[in-house]
PDB file of C-alpha atoms and ligand atoms in Angstrom:
ATOM      1  CA  MET A   1     -26.008  49.319 -16.992  1.00 71.00           C
ATOM      2  CA  ALA A   2     -26.673  45.956 -17.308  1.00 94.00           C
ATOM      3  CA  TYR A   3     -26.787  44.127 -13.921  1.00 98.00           C
ATOM      4  CA  SER A   4     -26.486  40.716 -13.123  1.00 98.00           C
ATOM      5  CA  ILE A   5     -27.934  38.435 -10.710  1.00 98.00           C
ATOM      6  CA  ILE A   6     -25.747  36.534  -8.054  1.00 98.00           C
ATOM      7  CA  ASN A   7     -27.897  33.097  -8.139  1.00 98.00           C
ATOM      8  CA  GLY A   8     -27.871  31.753  -3.961  1.00 98.00           C
ATOM      9  CA  LYS A   9     -29.986  28.704  -5.225  1.00 98.00           C
ATOM     10  CA  GLU A  10     -27.581  27.425  -7.568  1.00 98.00           C
ATOM     11  CA  LEU A  11     -24.434  28.296  -5.730  1.00 98.00           C
ATOM     12  CA  SER A  12     -26.223  27.002  -2.721  1.00 98.00           C
ATOM     13  CA  GLN A  13     -26.764  23.674  -4.638  1.00 98.00           C
ATOM     14  CA  LYS A  14     -22.665  23.543  -5.799  1.00 98.00           C
ATOM     15  CA  ILE A  15     -21.712  24.026  -2.636  1.00 98.00           C
ATOM     16  CA  GLN A  16     -24.035  20.675  -1.390  1.00 98.00           C
ATOM     17  CA  GLU A  17     -23.055  18.649  -4.189  1.00 98.00           C
ATOM     18  CA  GLU A  18     -19.462  19.048  -2.811  1.00 98.00           C
ATOM     19  CA  ILE A  19     -20.466  18.461   0.639  1.00 98.00           C
ATOM     20  CA  LYS A  20     -22.229  15.435  -0.308  1.00 98.00           C
ATOM     21  CA  GLU A  21     -19.398  13.776  -2.211  1.00 98.00           C
ATOM     22  CA  LYS A  22     -17.206  14.474   0.560  1.00 98.00           C
ATOM     23  CA  ILE A  23     -19.366  13.225   3.332  1.00 98.00           C
ATOM     24  CA  ALA A  24     -19.974   9.483   0.876  1.00 98.00           C
ATOM     25  CA  CYS A  25     -15.964   8.858   1.795  1.00 97.00           C
ATOM     26  CA  LEU A  26     -16.501   9.202   5.243  1.00 97.00           C
ATOM     27  CA  LYS A  27     -16.789   5.942   7.644  1.00 95.00           C
ATOM     28  CA  THR A  28     -19.334   7.398   9.464  1.00 97.00           C
ATOM     29  CA  CYS A  29     -22.171  10.357   8.194  1.00 97.00           C
ATOM     30  CA  PRO A  30     -22.320  13.787  10.645  1.00 98.00           C
ATOM     31  CA  HIS A  31     -25.039  14.215  12.877  1.00 98.00           C
ATOM     32  CA  LEU A  32     -27.018  17.203  13.454  1.00 98.00           C
ATOM     33  CA  ALA A  33     -29.535  18.118  16.312  1.00 98.00           C
ATOM     34  CA  VAL A  34     -32.277  20.960  15.786  1.00 98.00           C
ATOM     35  CA  ILE A  35     -34.339  21.967  18.651  1.00 98.00           C
ATOM     36  CA  LEU A  36     -37.392  23.686  17.790  1.00 98.00           C
ATOM     37  CA  ILE A  37     -39.615  25.168  20.453  1.00 98.00           C
ATOM     38  CA  GLY A  38     -43.308  26.103  20.005  1.00 97.00           C
ATOM     39  CA  ASP A  39     -45.351  26.721  16.867  1.00 95.00           C
ATOM     40  CA  ASN A  40     -43.993  29.739  15.178  1.00 96.00           C
ATOM     41  CA  PRO A  41     -44.636  29.116  11.672  1.00 95.00           C
ATOM     42  CA  ALA A  42     -41.872  30.746   9.816  1.00 95.00           C
ATOM     43  CA  SER A  43     -39.494  28.626  12.146  1.00 97.00           C
ATOM     44  CA  GLN A  44     -40.851  25.109  11.832  1.00 97.00           C
ATOM     45  CA  THR A  45     -40.473  25.948   7.609  1.00 96.00           C
ATOM     46  CA  TYR A  46     -36.636  26.906   8.255  1.00 97.00           C
ATOM     47  CA  VAL A  47     -36.416  23.712   9.971  1.00 98.00           C
ATOM     48  CA  LYS A  48     -38.157  21.743   7.583  1.00 98.00           C
ATOM     49  CA  ASN A  49     -35.971  22.873   4.733  1.00 97.00           C
ATOM     50  CA  LYS A  50     -32.750  22.611   6.950  1.00 98.00           C
ATOM     51  CA  GLU A  51     -33.895  18.987   7.758  1.00 98.00           C
ATOM     52  CA  LYS A  52     -34.562  17.982   3.972  1.00 98.00           C
ATOM     53  CA  ALA A  53     -31.216  19.551   3.219  1.00 98.00           C
ATOM     54  CA  CYS A  54     -29.359  17.301   5.355  1.00 98.00           C
ATOM     55  CA  GLN A  55     -31.396  14.610   4.026  1.00 98.00           C
ATOM     56  CA  ASN A  56     -29.946  14.871   0.524  1.00 98.00           C
ATOM     57  CA  ILE A  57     -26.625  15.098   1.442  1.00 98.00           C
ATOM     58  CA  GLY A  58     -26.089  12.514   3.891  1.00 98.00           C
ATOM     59  CA  ILE A  59     -26.063  13.922   7.336  1.00 98.00           C
ATOM     60  CA  LYS A  60     -27.849  12.902   9.910  1.00 98.00           C
ATOM     61  CA  SER A  61     -30.550  15.257  11.484  1.00 98.00           C
ATOM     62  CA  ILE A  62     -33.061  14.640  14.758  1.00 98.00           C
ATOM     63  CA  THR A  63     -35.600  17.574  15.435  1.00 98.00           C
ATOM     64  CA  TYR A  64     -36.712  17.901  18.591  1.00 98.00           C
ATOM     65  CA  HIS A  65     -39.769  19.630  18.916  1.00 98.00           C
ATOM     66  CA  LEU A  66     -40.171  21.242  22.356  1.00 98.00           C
ATOM     67  CA  ASP A  67     -43.338  22.381  24.358  1.00 98.00           C
ATOM     68  CA  LYS A  68     -43.663  26.671  23.866  1.00 98.00           C
ATOM     69  CA  ASP A  69     -44.053  26.368  27.777  1.00 98.00           C
ATOM     70  CA  ILE A  70     -40.714  24.180  28.189  1.00 98.00           C
ATOM     71  CA  LYS A  71     -39.022  25.958  31.740  1.00 98.00           C
ATOM     72  CA  GLN A  72     -35.457  27.221  31.177  1.00 98.00           C
ATOM     73  CA  GLN A  73     -34.194  24.922  33.294  1.00 98.00           C
ATOM     74  CA  GLU A  74     -35.252  21.778  31.551  1.00 98.00           C
ATOM     75  CA  LEU A  75     -34.215  23.090  27.995  1.00 98.00           C
ATOM     76  CA  GLU A  76     -30.447  24.217  29.671  1.00 98.00           C
ATOM     77  CA  ASP A  77     -30.527  20.056  30.788  1.00 98.00           C
ATOM     78  CA  PHE A  78     -31.285  18.933  27.355  1.00 98.00           C
ATOM     79  CA  ILE A  79     -28.875  20.686  25.900  1.00 98.00           C
ATOM     80  CA  ILE A  80     -26.058  19.757  28.453  1.00 98.00           C
ATOM     81  CA  GLU A  81     -27.288  15.775  27.513  1.00 98.00           C
ATOM     82  CA  LEU A  82     -26.657  16.637  23.798  1.00 98.00           C
ATOM     83  CA  ASN A  83     -23.441  18.291  24.398  1.00 98.00           C
ATOM     84  CA  ASN A  84     -22.270  14.837  26.064  1.00 98.00           C
ATOM     85  CA  ASP A  85     -23.502  13.048  23.613  1.00 98.00           C
ATOM     86  CA  LYS A  86     -20.629  11.752  21.430  1.00 97.00           C
ATOM     87  CA  GLN A  87     -22.674  10.568  18.593  1.00 98.00           C
ATOM     88  CA  ILE A  88     -23.845  14.092  17.675  1.00 98.00           C
ATOM     89  CA  ASN A  89     -21.510  16.768  15.860  1.00 98.00           C
ATOM     90  CA  GLY A  90     -23.683  19.948  15.822  1.00 98.00           C
ATOM     91  CA  ILE A  91     -26.554  21.503  18.018  1.00 99.00           C
ATOM     92  CA  LEU A  92     -28.741  24.147  16.370  1.00 98.00           C
ATOM     93  CA  VAL A  93     -31.386  26.208  18.392  1.00 98.00           C
ATOM     94  CA  GLN A  94     -33.953  27.765  16.215  1.00 98.00           C
ATOM     95  CA  LEU A  95     -34.276  31.161  16.771  1.00 97.00           C
ATOM     96  CA  PRO A  96     -36.385  33.231  18.015  1.00 97.00           C
ATOM     97  CA  LEU A  97     -36.876  31.815  21.395  1.00 98.00           C
ATOM     98  CA  PRO A  98     -40.365  31.913  23.388  1.00 98.00           C
ATOM     99  CA  LYS A  99     -39.526  35.421  25.829  1.00 97.00           C
ATOM    100  CA  HIS A 100     -39.916  33.584  28.679  1.00 98.00           C
ATOM    101  CA  LEU A 101     -36.424  31.751  27.901  1.00 98.00           C
ATOM    102  CA  GLU A 102     -33.087  33.455  28.011  1.00 98.00           C
ATOM    103  CA  THR A 103     -31.985  33.176  24.099  1.00 98.00           C
ATOM    104  CA  GLU A 104     -27.787  34.101  25.195  1.00 98.00           C
ATOM    105  CA  LYS A 105     -27.758  31.697  27.984  1.00 98.00           C
ATOM    106  CA  ILE A 106     -29.126  28.986  26.193  1.00 98.00           C
ATOM    107  CA  LEU A 107     -26.436  29.678  23.373  1.00 98.00           C
ATOM    108  CA  SER A 108     -23.514  30.279  25.666  1.00 98.00           C
ATOM    109  CA  LEU A 109     -24.218  26.482  26.781  1.00 98.00           C
ATOM    110  CA  ILE A 110     -24.048  24.958  23.759  1.00 98.00           C
ATOM    111  CA  SER A 111     -20.738  23.409  23.608  1.00 98.00           C
ATOM    112  CA  PRO A 112     -18.510  25.847  21.142  1.00 98.00           C
ATOM    113  CA  LEU A 113     -17.308  22.692  19.115  1.00 98.00           C
ATOM    114  CA  LYS A 114     -21.045  21.884  18.704  1.00 98.00           C
ATOM    115  CA  ASP A 115     -22.208  25.267  17.841  1.00 98.00           C
ATOM    116  CA  VAL A 116     -22.602  25.282  14.008  1.00 98.00           C
ATOM    117  CA  ASP A 117     -24.911  28.524  14.242  1.00 98.00           C
ATOM    118  CA  GLY A 118     -21.579  30.423  15.674  1.00 98.00           C
ATOM    119  CA  PHE A 119     -23.606  31.945  17.767  1.00 98.00           C
ATOM    120  CA  HIS A 120     -21.503  31.108  21.038  1.00 98.00           C
ATOM    121  CA  PRO A 121     -19.794  33.415  22.528  1.00 98.00           C
ATOM    122  CA  LEU A 122     -16.783  32.278  22.397  1.00 98.00           C
ATOM    123  CA  ASN A 123     -17.158  31.616  18.022  1.00 98.00           C
ATOM    124  CA  THR A 124     -17.972  35.167  18.372  1.00 98.00           C
ATOM    125  CA  GLY A 125     -15.118  36.147  20.051  1.00 98.00           C
ATOM    126  CA  LEU A 126     -12.529  33.941  17.591  1.00 98.00           C
ATOM    127  CA  LEU A 127     -14.617  35.941  14.499  1.00 98.00           C
ATOM    128  CA  VAL A 128     -13.805  39.509  16.035  1.00 97.00           C
ATOM    129  CA  LYS A 129     -10.175  38.211  16.326  1.00 97.00           C
ATOM    130  CA  GLY A 130     -10.268  36.548  12.549  1.00 95.00           C
ATOM    131  CA  SER A 131      -8.970  33.348  13.690  1.00 97.00           C
ATOM    132  CA  GLU A 132      -9.448  30.383  11.658  1.00 96.00           C
ATOM    133  CA  ASN A 133     -10.663  28.484  14.371  1.00 96.00           C
ATOM    134  CA  ALA A 134     -14.477  30.295  14.321  1.00 98.00           C
ATOM    135  CA  ILE A 135     -17.611  28.792  13.644  1.00 98.00           C
ATOM    136  CA  LEU A 136     -18.973  31.179  11.234  1.00 98.00           C
ATOM    137  CA  PRO A 137     -22.405  32.542  11.285  1.00 98.00           C
ATOM    138  CA  CYS A 138     -23.604  30.667   8.690  1.00 98.00           C
ATOM    139  CA  THR A 139     -25.476  33.959   6.964  1.00 98.00           C
ATOM    140  CA  PRO A 140     -22.575  35.969   7.020  1.00 98.00           C
ATOM    141  CA  LYS A 141     -20.266  32.594   5.627  1.00 98.00           C
ATOM    142  CA  GLY A 142     -22.403  32.933   3.074  1.00 98.00           C
ATOM    143  CA  ILE A 143     -22.292  36.478   1.910  1.00 99.00           C
ATOM    144  CA  ILE A 144     -18.670  36.195   1.686  1.00 99.00           C
ATOM    145  CA  LYS A 145     -18.927  33.232  -0.594  1.00 98.00           C
ATOM    146  CA  MET A 146     -21.690  34.676  -2.701  1.00 98.00           C
ATOM    147  CA  LEU A 147     -19.670  38.109  -2.991  1.00 99.00           C
ATOM    148  CA  HIS A 148     -16.305  35.823  -3.803  1.00 98.00           C
ATOM    149  CA  SER A 149     -18.448  34.321  -6.945  1.00 98.00           C
ATOM    150  CA  VAL A 150     -18.488  37.659  -8.391  1.00 98.00           C
ATOM    151  CA  LYS A 151     -15.398  39.450  -7.005  1.00 98.00           C
ATOM    152  CA  GLU A 152     -12.659  37.822  -5.912  1.00 98.00           C
ATOM    153  CA  ASP A 153     -10.460  40.535  -3.986  1.00 98.00           C
ATOM    154  CA  LEU A 154     -12.480  42.912  -2.032  1.00 99.00           C
ATOM    155  CA  SER A 155      -9.631  44.724  -0.380  1.00 98.00           C
ATOM    156  CA  GLY A 156     -10.018  48.259  -0.316  1.00 98.00           C
ATOM    157  CA  LEU A 157     -13.960  48.372  -1.386  1.00 99.00           C
ATOM    158  CA  ASN A 158     -16.615  50.997   0.537  1.00 99.00           C
ATOM    159  CA  ALA A 159     -18.892  48.259   2.514  1.00 99.00           C
ATOM    160  CA  VAL A 160     -22.175  49.461   3.993  1.00 99.00           C
ATOM    161  CA  VAL A 161     -23.916  46.938   6.464  1.00 99.00           C
ATOM    162  CA  ILE A 162     -27.769  48.127   7.100  1.00 98.00           C
ATOM    163  CA  GLY A 163     -28.439  46.469  10.471  1.00 98.00           C
ATOM    164  CA  ARG A 164     -26.836  45.340  13.522  1.00 98.00           C
ATOM    165  CA  SER A 165     -28.077  42.265  14.397  1.00 97.00           C
ATOM    166  CA  GLN A 166     -26.041  39.613  16.238  1.00 96.00           C
ATOM    167  CA  ILE A 167     -26.998  36.978  13.615  1.00 96.00           C
ATOM    168  CA  VAL A 168     -26.621  39.058  10.458  1.00 98.00           C
ATOM    169  CA  GLY A 169     -25.280  42.691  10.677  1.00 98.00           C
ATOM    170  CA  LEU A 170     -21.974  42.771  13.007  1.00 98.00           C
ATOM    171  CA  PRO A 171     -20.512  38.817  12.162  1.00 98.00           C
ATOM    172  CA  ILE A 172     -20.694  40.293   8.489  1.00 98.00           C
ATOM    173  CA  ALA A 173     -19.727  43.408   9.313  1.00 98.00           C
ATOM    174  CA  GLN A 174     -16.304  41.589  10.896  1.00 98.00           C
ATOM    175  CA  LEU A 175     -16.356  39.440   8.037  1.00 98.00           C
ATOM    176  CA  LEU A 176     -15.930  42.422   5.396  1.00 98.00           C
ATOM    177  CA  ILE A 177     -13.237  44.167   7.941  1.00 98.00           C
ATOM    178  CA  LYS A 178     -11.168  40.965   7.577  1.00 98.00           C
ATOM    179  CA  GLU A 179     -11.825  41.356   3.772  1.00 98.00           C
ATOM    180  CA  ASN A 180     -10.563  44.194   3.894  1.00 98.00           C
ATOM    181  CA  CYS A 181     -13.118  45.932   3.144  1.00 98.00           C
ATOM    182  CA  THR A 182     -13.739  50.043   4.670  1.00 99.00           C
ATOM    183  CA  THR A 183     -16.757  48.946   6.630  1.00 98.00           C
ATOM    184  CA  THR A 184     -20.064  50.998   8.104  1.00 98.00           C
ATOM    185  CA  VAL A 185     -22.589  49.789  10.115  1.00 98.00           C
ATOM    186  CA  THR A 186     -25.641  51.641   9.966  1.00 98.00           C
ATOM    187  CA  HIS A 187     -28.589  51.296  11.877  1.00 97.00           C
ATOM    188  CA  SER A 188     -31.806  52.502  12.427  1.00 96.00           C
ATOM    189  CA  HIS A 189     -30.307  55.514  14.505  1.00 97.00           C
ATOM    190  CA  THR A 190     -28.530  56.641  11.761  1.00 98.00           C
ATOM    191  CA  LYS A 191     -28.674  59.996  10.029  1.00 98.00           C
ATOM    192  CA  ASP A 192     -29.165  60.187   6.443  1.00 98.00           C
ATOM    193  CA  LEU A 193     -28.831  56.875   5.315  1.00 98.00           C
ATOM    194  CA  SER A 194     -28.591  57.625   1.778  1.00 98.00           C
ATOM    195  CA  ALA A 195     -25.679  59.802   1.745  1.00 98.00           C
ATOM    196  CA  ILE A 196     -23.886  56.607   3.523  1.00 98.00           C
ATOM    197  CA  THR A 197     -24.921  53.874   1.248  1.00 98.00           C
ATOM    198  CA  GLN A 198     -24.733  55.616  -2.121  1.00 98.00           C
ATOM    199  CA  ASN A 199     -20.695  55.325  -1.136  1.00 98.00           C
ATOM    200  CA  ALA A 200     -21.334  51.623  -0.814  1.00 99.00           C
ATOM    201  CA  ASP A 201     -19.419  49.495  -3.173  1.00 99.00           C
ATOM    202  CA  ILE A 202     -20.831  46.596  -1.605  1.00 99.00           C
ATOM    203  CA  LEU A 203     -24.045  47.272   0.428  1.00 99.00           C
ATOM    204  CA  VAL A 204     -25.537  43.796   2.663  1.00 99.00           C
ATOM    205  CA  VAL A 205     -29.086  45.264   3.731  1.00 98.00           C
ATOM    206  CA  ALA A 206     -30.589  43.537   6.328  1.00 98.00           C
ATOM    207  CA  ILE A 207     -33.417  45.150   8.412  1.00 97.00           C
ATOM    208  CA  GLY A 208     -36.238  43.299   8.155  1.00 97.00           C
ATOM    209  CA  LYS A 209     -37.982  46.303   5.945  1.00 98.00           C
ATOM    210  CA  PRO A 210     -39.666  44.994   2.280  1.00 98.00           C
ATOM    211  CA  ASP A 211     -38.701  47.050  -0.402  1.00 98.00           C
ATOM    212  CA  PHE A 212     -36.524  49.578   2.278  1.00 98.00           C
ATOM    213  CA  ILE A 213     -33.971  50.144  -0.140  1.00 98.00           C
ATOM    214  CA  ASN A 214     -34.171  51.314  -3.748  1.00 98.00           C
ATOM    215  CA  LYS A 215     -32.106  53.248  -6.349  1.00 98.00           C
ATOM    216  CA  GLU A 216     -31.640  56.340  -4.765  1.00 98.00           C
ATOM    217  CA  HIS A 217     -29.604  54.652  -1.934  1.00 98.00           C
ATOM    218  CA  ILE A 218     -27.521  52.712  -4.396  1.00 98.00           C
ATOM    219  CA  LYS A 219     -24.367  53.788  -5.647  1.00 98.00           C
ATOM    220  CA  LYS A 220     -23.318  52.992  -9.644  1.00 98.00           C
ATOM    221  CA  GLY A 221     -22.299  49.938 -10.046  1.00 98.00           C
ATOM    222  CA  ALA A 222     -22.405  48.763  -6.658  1.00 98.00           C
ATOM    223  CA  ILE A 223     -22.715  44.963  -5.223  1.00 99.00           C
ATOM    224  CA  VAL A 224     -26.307  45.040  -3.169  1.00 99.00           C
ATOM    225  CA  ILE A 225     -26.559  41.762  -0.954  1.00 99.00           C
ATOM    226  CA  ASP A 226     -30.355  41.359  -0.268  1.00 98.00           C
ATOM    227  CA  VAL A 227     -30.893  39.200   3.287  1.00 98.00           C
ATOM    228  CA  GLY A 228     -34.296  39.911   4.178  1.00 98.00           C
ATOM    229  CA  ILE A 229     -36.916  37.887   4.278  1.00 96.00           C
ATOM    230  CA  ASN A 230     -40.371  39.793   4.412  1.00 96.00           C
ATOM    231  CA  LYS A 231     -43.792  38.062   4.629  1.00 94.00           C
ATOM    232  CA  THR A 232     -46.026  40.618   2.415  1.00 95.00           C
ATOM    233  CA  ASP A 233     -49.838  40.615   0.914  1.00 95.00           C
ATOM    234  CA  ASN A 234     -47.547  40.466  -2.110  1.00 92.00           C
ATOM    235  CA  GLY A 235     -45.633  37.737  -1.511  1.00 94.00           C
ATOM    236  CA  LEU A 236     -42.441  37.602  -0.169  1.00 95.00           C
ATOM    237  CA  LYS A 237     -40.071  40.838  -0.868  1.00 97.00           C
ATOM    238  CA  GLY A 238     -36.755  41.545   0.454  1.00 98.00           C
ATOM    239  CA  ASP A 239     -35.567  44.628   1.803  1.00 98.00           C
ATOM    240  CA  VAL A 240     -34.564  45.847  -1.446  1.00 98.00           C
ATOM    241  CA  ASP A 241     -36.924  47.004  -4.021  1.00 98.00           C
ATOM    242  CA  PHE A 242     -35.337  44.685  -6.693  1.00 98.00           C
ATOM    243  CA  ASP A 243     -36.946  46.277  -9.865  1.00 98.00           C
ATOM    244  CA  SER A 244     -35.417  49.461  -8.570  1.00 98.00           C
ATOM    245  CA  ALA A 245     -31.957  48.642  -7.517  1.00 98.00           C
ATOM    246  CA  LYS A 246     -30.884  46.617 -10.234  1.00 98.00           C
ATOM    247  CA  THR A 247     -30.632  49.954 -12.139  1.00 98.00           C
ATOM    248  CA  GLN A 248     -28.037  51.470 -10.292  1.00 98.00           C
ATOM    249  CA  ALA A 249     -26.275  47.571  -9.209  1.00 98.00           C
ATOM    250  CA  SER A 250     -23.791  45.667 -10.838  1.00 98.00           C
ATOM    251  CA  TYR A 251     -24.700  42.529  -9.276  1.00 98.00           C
ATOM    252  CA  ILE A 252     -27.924  41.924  -7.100  1.00 98.00           C
ATOM    253  CA  THR A 253     -29.052  39.000  -4.833  1.00 98.00           C
ATOM    254  CA  PRO A 254     -32.775  38.135  -5.545  1.00 98.00           C
ATOM    255  CA  VAL A 255     -35.413  36.976  -3.010  1.00 98.00           C
ATOM    256  CA  PRO A 256     -36.442  34.280  -2.709  1.00 97.00           C
ATOM    257  CA  GLY A 257     -32.980  32.225  -3.930  1.00 98.00           C
ATOM    258  CA  GLY A 258     -30.241  34.871  -2.613  1.00 98.00           C
ATOM    259  CA  VAL A 259     -29.109  34.288   0.443  1.00 98.00           C
ATOM    260  CA  GLY A 260     -31.293  32.035   1.878  1.00 98.00           C
ATOM    261  CA  PRO A 261     -30.160  29.293   0.223  1.00 98.00           C
ATOM    262  CA  MET A 262     -26.714  30.228   1.047  1.00 98.00           C
ATOM    263  CA  THR A 263     -27.298  29.940   4.890  1.00 98.00           C
ATOM    264  CA  ILE A 264     -28.704  26.350   4.381  1.00 98.00           C
ATOM    265  CA  ALA A 265     -25.660  25.283   2.559  1.00 98.00           C
ATOM    266  CA  MET A 266     -23.213  27.037   5.282  1.00 98.00           C
ATOM    267  CA  LEU A 267     -25.394  24.912   8.231  1.00 98.00           C
ATOM    268  CA  LEU A 268     -24.320  22.255   6.369  1.00 98.00           C
ATOM    269  CA  GLU A 269     -20.946  23.058   5.646  1.00 98.00           C
ATOM    270  CA  ASN A 270     -20.178  23.790   9.398  1.00 98.00           C
ATOM    271  CA  THR A 271     -21.984  20.436  10.636  1.00 98.00           C
ATOM    272  CA  TYR A 272     -19.572  18.658   8.127  1.00 98.00           C
ATOM    273  CA  LEU A 273     -16.397  20.654   9.316  1.00 98.00           C
ATOM    274  CA  ALA A 274     -17.917  20.371  12.948  1.00 98.00           C
ATOM    275  CA  TYR A 275     -17.857  16.519  12.789  1.00 98.00           C
ATOM    276  CA  LEU A 276     -14.234  16.341  11.110  1.00 98.00           C
ATOM    277  CA  ASN A 277     -13.127  18.590  14.308  1.00 97.00           C
ATOM    278  CA  GLN A 278     -14.857  16.080  16.385  1.00 97.00           C
ATOM    279  CA  THR A 279     -13.580  12.553  14.749  1.00 95.00           C
ATOM    280  CA  THR A 280     -10.375  11.288  14.910  1.00 78.00           C
ATOM    281  CA  PRO A 281      -9.006   9.611  11.315  1.00 71.00           C
TER     282      PRO A 281
HETATM  283  N1  LIG B 301     -33.313  32.346  13.017  1.00 68.46           N
HETATM  284  C1  LIG B 301     -33.175  33.247  12.097  1.00 68.46           C
HETATM  285  N2  LIG B 301     -32.211  32.526  11.407  1.00 68.46           N
HETATM  286  C2  LIG B 301     -31.632  31.654  12.303  1.00 68.46           C
HETATM  287  C3  LIG B 301     -30.588  31.005  11.826  1.00 68.46           C
HETATM  288  O1  LIG B 301     -29.690  31.645  11.087  1.00 68.46           O
HETATM  289  N3  LIG B 301     -30.101  29.973  13.282  1.00 68.46           N
HETATM  290  C4  LIG B 301     -31.140  30.163  14.013  1.00 68.46           C
HETATM  291  N4  LIG B 301     -30.640  28.729  14.752  1.00 68.46           N
HETATM  292  N5  LIG B 301     -31.872  30.883  13.771  1.00 68.46           N
HETATM  293  C5  LIG B 301     -32.386  31.792  13.399  1.00 68.46           C
END
């Protein structure tokens, strides 16, 4: 069966061009504050990519690179300062945080209106309720756009999500339910995984294990979304063994050039929308 690639890089660039045109019509430019703590190399790379993307489309971004030993209270005070700064429309705290910091407390301190990552409990609650007012987490929002780029109506499809993280697995499951998919969430305790995944019309894999999923797990004609970004001795690998999976899939996302660029496009979109929400015309 012939498969097609869902090209996240191309789709992301198209979305970024559209946001850039809208920003060019604004009187002032949206402003994103990024907090990077410590020296995790992957986080540093992600933040650099986000900064570059902001610059390209006219979003002002400032990265605050804070010491890895920063105290919880100091970080909380800093976030409150950013919340109160009327010039700033979006606040992003790059995860993971060093172990001594309380991630949930930090995320819940960010003003929900400036929470461009969509990780604040209020935005999580709005997402679960299916509210249009939720700021949606970037990766799941990008995945839904990728699915819609190849299939307008997802109603009634069997969707299986592998992984139940707060950042991807849980929110993408909620969004798939909102799309009227019959949605199953699997995880490390799931028994006979392939019996479940073989029933999936849409398979979203976010488990963080290189080449974990192959053709044995995939129903003929399935749409396969690979969220994994795993550094290996053989380079960057997704969670899906692409060469094996493509023999079964109808559509499949590559790594790199799939979900990753869409996450960035959605961050830019969320920042633009947060700006509009905070700015009276
Ligand atoms: N670390 C991995 N993914 C993300 C993300 O989407 N947002 C933030 N803030 N940190 C991350």
